[in-house]
Coordinates of C-alpha atoms and ligand atoms in Angstrom, one line a residue:
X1436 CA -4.4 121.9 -151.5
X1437 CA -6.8 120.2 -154.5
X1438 CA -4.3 121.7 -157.1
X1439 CA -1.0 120.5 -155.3
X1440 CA -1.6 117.3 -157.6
X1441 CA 2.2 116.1 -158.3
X1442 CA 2.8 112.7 -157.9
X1443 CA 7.1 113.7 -157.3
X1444 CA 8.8 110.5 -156.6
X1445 CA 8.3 106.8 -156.9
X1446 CA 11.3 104.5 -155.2
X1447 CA 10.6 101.1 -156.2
X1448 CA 13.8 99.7 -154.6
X1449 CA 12.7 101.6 -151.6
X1450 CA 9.1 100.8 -152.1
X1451 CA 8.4 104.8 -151.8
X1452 CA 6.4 107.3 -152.9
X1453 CA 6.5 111.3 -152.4
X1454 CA 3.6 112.8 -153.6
X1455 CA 1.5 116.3 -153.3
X1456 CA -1.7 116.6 -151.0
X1457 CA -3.9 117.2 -153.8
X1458 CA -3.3 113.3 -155.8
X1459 CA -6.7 111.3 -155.7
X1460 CA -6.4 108.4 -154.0
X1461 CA -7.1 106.0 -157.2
X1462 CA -4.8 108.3 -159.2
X1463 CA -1.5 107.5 -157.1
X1464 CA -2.5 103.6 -157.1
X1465 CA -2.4 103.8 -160.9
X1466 CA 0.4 105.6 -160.9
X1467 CA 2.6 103.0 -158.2
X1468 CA 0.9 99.8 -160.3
X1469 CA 3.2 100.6 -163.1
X1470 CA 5.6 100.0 -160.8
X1471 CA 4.6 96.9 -159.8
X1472 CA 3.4 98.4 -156.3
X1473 CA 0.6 99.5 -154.6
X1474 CA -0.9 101.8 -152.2
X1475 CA -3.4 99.6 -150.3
X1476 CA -5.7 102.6 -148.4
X1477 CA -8.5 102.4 -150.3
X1478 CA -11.5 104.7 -148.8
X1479 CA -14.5 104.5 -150.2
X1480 CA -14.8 107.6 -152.1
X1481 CA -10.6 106.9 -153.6
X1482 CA -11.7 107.5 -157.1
X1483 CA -12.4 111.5 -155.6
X1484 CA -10.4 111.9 -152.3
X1485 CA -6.8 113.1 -152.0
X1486 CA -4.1 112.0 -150.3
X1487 CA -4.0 114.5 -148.1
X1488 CA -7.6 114.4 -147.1
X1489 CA -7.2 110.8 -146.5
X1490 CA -3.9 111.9 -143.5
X1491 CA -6.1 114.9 -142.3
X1492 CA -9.4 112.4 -141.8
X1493 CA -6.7 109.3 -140.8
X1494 CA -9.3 107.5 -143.6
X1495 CA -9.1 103.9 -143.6
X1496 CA -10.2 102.0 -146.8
X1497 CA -12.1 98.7 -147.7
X1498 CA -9.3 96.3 -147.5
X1499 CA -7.6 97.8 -144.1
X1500 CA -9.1 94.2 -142.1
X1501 CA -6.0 93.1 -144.0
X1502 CA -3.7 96.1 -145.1
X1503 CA -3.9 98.7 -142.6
X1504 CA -5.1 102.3 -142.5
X1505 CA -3.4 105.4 -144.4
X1506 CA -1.5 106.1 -140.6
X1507 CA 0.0 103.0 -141.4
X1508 CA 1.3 103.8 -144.7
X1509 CA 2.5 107.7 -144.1
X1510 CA 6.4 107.9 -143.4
X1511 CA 6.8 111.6 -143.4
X1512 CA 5.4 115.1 -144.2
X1513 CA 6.0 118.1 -145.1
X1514 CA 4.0 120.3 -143.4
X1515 CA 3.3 124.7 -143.4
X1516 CA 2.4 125.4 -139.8
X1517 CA 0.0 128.2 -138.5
X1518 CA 2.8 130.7 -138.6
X1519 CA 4.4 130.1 -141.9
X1520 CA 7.0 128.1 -140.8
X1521 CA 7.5 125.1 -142.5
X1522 CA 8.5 121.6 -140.9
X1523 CA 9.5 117.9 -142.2
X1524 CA 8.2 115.0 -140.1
X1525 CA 9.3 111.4 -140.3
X1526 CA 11.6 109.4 -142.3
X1527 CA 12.3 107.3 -145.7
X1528 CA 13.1 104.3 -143.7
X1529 CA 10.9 101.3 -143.1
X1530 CA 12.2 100.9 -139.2
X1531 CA 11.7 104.4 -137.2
X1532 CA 11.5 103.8 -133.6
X1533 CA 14.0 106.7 -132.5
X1534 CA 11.7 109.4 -130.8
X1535 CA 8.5 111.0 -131.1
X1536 CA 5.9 109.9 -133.7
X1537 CA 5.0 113.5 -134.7
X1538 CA 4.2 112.0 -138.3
X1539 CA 1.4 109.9 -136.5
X1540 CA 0.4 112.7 -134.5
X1541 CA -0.6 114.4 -137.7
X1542 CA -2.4 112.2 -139.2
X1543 CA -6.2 112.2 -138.4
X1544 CA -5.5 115.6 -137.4
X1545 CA -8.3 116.5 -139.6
X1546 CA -6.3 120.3 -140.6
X1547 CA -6.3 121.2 -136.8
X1548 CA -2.0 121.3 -136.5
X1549 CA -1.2 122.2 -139.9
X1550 CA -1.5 122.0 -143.5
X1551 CA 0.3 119.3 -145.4
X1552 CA 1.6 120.4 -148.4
X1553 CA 3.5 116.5 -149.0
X1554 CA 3.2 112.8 -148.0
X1555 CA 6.1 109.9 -147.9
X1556 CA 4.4 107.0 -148.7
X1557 CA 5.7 103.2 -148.0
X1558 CA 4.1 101.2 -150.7
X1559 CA 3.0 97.2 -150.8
X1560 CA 3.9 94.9 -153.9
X1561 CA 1.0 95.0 -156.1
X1562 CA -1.7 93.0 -154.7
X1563 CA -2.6 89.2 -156.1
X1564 CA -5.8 89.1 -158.1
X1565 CA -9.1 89.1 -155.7
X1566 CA -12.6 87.3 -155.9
X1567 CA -15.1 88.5 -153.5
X1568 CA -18.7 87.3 -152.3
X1569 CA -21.7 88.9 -150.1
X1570 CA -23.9 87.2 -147.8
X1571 CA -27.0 88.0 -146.7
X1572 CA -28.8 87.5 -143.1
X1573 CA -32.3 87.2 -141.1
X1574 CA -30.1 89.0 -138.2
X1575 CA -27.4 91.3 -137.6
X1576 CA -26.3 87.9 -134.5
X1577 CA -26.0 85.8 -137.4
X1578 CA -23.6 87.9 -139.4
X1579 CA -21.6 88.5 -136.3
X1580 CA -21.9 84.9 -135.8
X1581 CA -20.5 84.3 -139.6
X1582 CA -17.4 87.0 -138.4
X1583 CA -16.6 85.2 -135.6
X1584 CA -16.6 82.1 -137.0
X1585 CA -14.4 83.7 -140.3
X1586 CA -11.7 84.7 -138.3
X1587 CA -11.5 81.9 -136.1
X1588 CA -11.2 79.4 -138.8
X1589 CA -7.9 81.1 -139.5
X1590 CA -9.2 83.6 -142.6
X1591 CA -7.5 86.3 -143.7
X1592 CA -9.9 88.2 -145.9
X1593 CA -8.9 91.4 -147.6
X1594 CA -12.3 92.9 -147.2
X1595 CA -15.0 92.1 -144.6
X1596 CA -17.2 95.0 -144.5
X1597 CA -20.4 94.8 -142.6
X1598 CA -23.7 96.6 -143.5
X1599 CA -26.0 96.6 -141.4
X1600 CA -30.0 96.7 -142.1
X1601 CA -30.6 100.2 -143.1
X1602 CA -27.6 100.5 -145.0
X1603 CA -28.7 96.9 -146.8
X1604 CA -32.1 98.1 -147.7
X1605 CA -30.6 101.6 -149.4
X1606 CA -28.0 99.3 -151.6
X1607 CA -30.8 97.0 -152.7
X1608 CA -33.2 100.1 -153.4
X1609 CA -30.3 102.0 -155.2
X1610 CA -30.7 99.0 -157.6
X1611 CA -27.5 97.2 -156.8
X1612 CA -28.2 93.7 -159.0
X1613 CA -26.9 91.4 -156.1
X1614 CA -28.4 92.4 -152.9
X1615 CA -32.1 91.2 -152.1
X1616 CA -34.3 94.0 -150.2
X1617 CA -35.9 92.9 -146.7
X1618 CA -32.2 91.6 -145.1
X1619 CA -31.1 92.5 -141.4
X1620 CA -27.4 92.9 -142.2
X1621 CA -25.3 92.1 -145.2
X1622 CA -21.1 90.9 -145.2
X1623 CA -18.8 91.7 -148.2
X1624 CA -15.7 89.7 -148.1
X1625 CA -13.2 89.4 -150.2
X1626 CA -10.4 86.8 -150.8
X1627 CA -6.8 87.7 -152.3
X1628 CA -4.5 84.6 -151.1
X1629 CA -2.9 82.2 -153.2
X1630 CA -6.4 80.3 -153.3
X1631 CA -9.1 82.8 -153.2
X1632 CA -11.8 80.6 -154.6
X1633 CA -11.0 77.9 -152.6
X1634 CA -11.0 80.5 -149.3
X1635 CA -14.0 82.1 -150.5
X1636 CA -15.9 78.6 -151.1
X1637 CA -14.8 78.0 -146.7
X1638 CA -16.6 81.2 -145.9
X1639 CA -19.9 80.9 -147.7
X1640 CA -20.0 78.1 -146.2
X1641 CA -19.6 79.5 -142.4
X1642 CA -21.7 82.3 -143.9
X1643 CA -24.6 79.7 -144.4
X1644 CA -24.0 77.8 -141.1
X1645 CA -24.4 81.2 -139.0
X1646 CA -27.9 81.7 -141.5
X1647 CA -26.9 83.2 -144.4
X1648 CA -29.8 83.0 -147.0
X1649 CA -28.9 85.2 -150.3
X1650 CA -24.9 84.2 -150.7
X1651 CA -23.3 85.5 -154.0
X1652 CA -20.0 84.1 -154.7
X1653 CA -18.0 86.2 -157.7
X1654 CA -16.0 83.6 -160.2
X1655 CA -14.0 86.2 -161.8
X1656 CA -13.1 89.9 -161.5
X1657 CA -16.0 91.7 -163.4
X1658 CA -18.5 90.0 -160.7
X1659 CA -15.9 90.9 -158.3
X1660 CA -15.9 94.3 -159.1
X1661 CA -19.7 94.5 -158.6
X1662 CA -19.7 92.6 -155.2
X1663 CA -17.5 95.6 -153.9
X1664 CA -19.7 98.0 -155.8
X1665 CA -21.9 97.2 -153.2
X1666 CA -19.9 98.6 -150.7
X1667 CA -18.8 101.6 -152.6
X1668 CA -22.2 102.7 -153.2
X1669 CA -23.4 102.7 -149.6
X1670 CA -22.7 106.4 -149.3
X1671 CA -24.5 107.5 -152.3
X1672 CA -27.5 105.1 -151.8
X1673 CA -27.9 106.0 -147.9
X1674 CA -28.0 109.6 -149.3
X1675 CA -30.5 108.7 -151.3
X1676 CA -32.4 106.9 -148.7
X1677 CA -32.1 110.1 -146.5
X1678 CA -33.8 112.2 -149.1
X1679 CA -36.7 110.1 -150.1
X1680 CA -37.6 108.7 -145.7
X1681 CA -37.4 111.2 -143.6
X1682 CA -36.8 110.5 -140.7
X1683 CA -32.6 110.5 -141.7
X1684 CA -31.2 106.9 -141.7
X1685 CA -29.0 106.3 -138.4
X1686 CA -27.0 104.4 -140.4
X1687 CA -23.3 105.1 -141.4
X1688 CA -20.6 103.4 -143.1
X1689 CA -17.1 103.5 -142.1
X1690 CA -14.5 100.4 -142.1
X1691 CA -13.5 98.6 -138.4
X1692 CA -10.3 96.1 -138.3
X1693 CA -10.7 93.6 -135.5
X1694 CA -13.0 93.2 -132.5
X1695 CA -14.6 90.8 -134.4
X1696 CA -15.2 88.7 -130.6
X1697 CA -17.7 91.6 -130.2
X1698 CA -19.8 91.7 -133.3
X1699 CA -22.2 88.7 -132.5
X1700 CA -23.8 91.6 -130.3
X1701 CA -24.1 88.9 -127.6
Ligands
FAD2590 C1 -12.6 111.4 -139.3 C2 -12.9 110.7 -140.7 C3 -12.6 109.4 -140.9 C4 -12.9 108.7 -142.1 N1 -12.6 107.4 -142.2 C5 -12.9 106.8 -143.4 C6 -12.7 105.4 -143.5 O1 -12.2 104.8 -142.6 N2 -13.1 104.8 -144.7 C7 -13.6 105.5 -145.7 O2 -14.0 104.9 -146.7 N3 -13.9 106.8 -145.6 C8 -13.5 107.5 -144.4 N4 -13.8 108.8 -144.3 C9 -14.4 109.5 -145.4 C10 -13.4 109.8 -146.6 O3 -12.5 108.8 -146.8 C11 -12.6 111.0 -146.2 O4 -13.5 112.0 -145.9 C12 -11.6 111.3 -147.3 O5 -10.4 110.5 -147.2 C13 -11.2 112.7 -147.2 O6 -10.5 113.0 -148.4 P1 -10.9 114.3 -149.3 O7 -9.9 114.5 -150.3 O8 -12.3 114.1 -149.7 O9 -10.8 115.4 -148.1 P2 -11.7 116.7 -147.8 O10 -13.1 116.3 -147.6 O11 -11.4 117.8 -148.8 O12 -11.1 117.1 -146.4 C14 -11.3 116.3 -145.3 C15 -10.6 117.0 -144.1 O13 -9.2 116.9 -144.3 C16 -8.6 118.2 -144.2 N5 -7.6 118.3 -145.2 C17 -7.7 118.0 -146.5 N6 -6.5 118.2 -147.1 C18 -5.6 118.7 -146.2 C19 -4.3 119.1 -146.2 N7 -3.5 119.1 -147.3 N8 -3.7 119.4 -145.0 C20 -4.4 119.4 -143.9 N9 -5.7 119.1 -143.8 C21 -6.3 118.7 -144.9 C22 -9.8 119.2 -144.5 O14 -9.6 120.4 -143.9 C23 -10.9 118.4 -143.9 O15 -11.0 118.6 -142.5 C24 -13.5 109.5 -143.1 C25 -13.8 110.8 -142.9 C26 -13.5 111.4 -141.7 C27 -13.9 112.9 -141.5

């Protein structure tokens, strides 16, 4: 469905858009910005990924600690089933309680029930300008430590991603300017309230309390932009990794929300 590309509808009373499977990720979030919206699933790969590979894969996205998963964005689809037929699941409305979820069903259904051949999205207000930081640790306990003590200080961050040692070393090799090599597990966090520096300054702070030695705090959006790099590039730098050390890395990257009592590994 790469060429079903239409971006059809965009409701911003509603706070709706209807779109084809084949729109990339980024693409769609450009489009709703104009709008003053915003899509928040952002996977990892959402400059190349399609809406409709992010419902078939039930993807969640950098910032879903915070904004959810693409399940909790997807109102309805349209959908061709194995026989031809073609069906409409869902609704427009923000409250659907009435019924079975067969919208949710599908999603994460990974092409196994049907082809979706459109997507209703609900849609955010367009998010407040974020500043981000990394942290860097002797132990993967510590950054767990640093979690726990995040969220239980009442934080809300919009990113706090988690690599762990294998994954660290590949960023740092694949030359990423911020991370230093030889670290047992890195955090990216990243701040969008009304007082992200302020927020940000709290957790580099727990960050160093729980044993933190390399923390890089961004002042403005261009550093920003290269603290999340960090995270973007994991799947291209454990690739890397893979190629060059055999045995394959064991690590993986993929984005949790919550059980953060169960990270200190304790
Ligand atoms: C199970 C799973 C979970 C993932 N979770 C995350 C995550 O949390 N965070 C993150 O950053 N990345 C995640 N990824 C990686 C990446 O985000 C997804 O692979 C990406 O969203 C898929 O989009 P794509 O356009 O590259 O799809 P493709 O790689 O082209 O397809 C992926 C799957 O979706 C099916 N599919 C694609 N389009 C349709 C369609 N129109 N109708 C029905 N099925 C379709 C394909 O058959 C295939 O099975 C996940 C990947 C998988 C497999």
């Amino acid at each position: 469905t790469a060429r079903m590309d239409r971006i059809l509808d965009i409701d911003p009373a509603n706070r709706l858009v209807r779109c084809e499977p084949g729109v990339v990720t980024k693409r769609l979030n450009d489009a709703v910005a104009e709008h003053g919206l915003s899509y928040p699933p952002d996977p990892a790969s959402w400059e190349h990924c399609t809406i409709g590979g992010n419902i078939a894969t039930g993807a969640g996205g950098i910032c879903c600690v915070k904004y959810g998963v693409t399940a909790d964005y997807v109102r309805g689809l349209d959908l061709v089933l194995a026989d031809g037929r073609r069906m409409r699941t869902g609704r427009d409305t923000v409250k659907g309680v009435a019924g079975y979820d067969l919208t949710r069903l599908l999603v994460g259904s990974e092409g196994t029930l049907a082809v979706i051949v459109g997507a209703t999205l609900g849609l955010c207000p367009v998010r407040p300008p974020a500043l981000a930081m990394l942290a860097q640790f002797p132990t993967l306990t510590a950054a767990g430590d640093a979690v726990a003590s995040i969220t239980a200080a009442g934080h809300v961050p919009s990113a706090l991603e988690l690599l762990d040692r294998a994954t660290s070393q590949a960023v740092a090799d694949h030359g990423h300017p911020m991370m230093t090599p030889g670290a047992a597990a890195t955090l990216i966090i990243e701040s969008d309230t009304a007082e992200p520096a302020r927020d940000l300054a709290s957790m580099a702070l727990l960050c160093k309390e729980a044993g933190a030695r390399n923390v890089v705090t961004a002042s403005g959006a261009e550093e920003s932009r290269q603290v999340i790099e960090a995270r973007r590039l994991v799947t291209p730098a454990l690739g890397a990794f893979a190629a060059t050390r055999p045995p394959r890395p064991s690590a993986r990257g993929t984005n949790h929300a919550g059980g953060a009592r169960r990270i200190p590994l304790r």
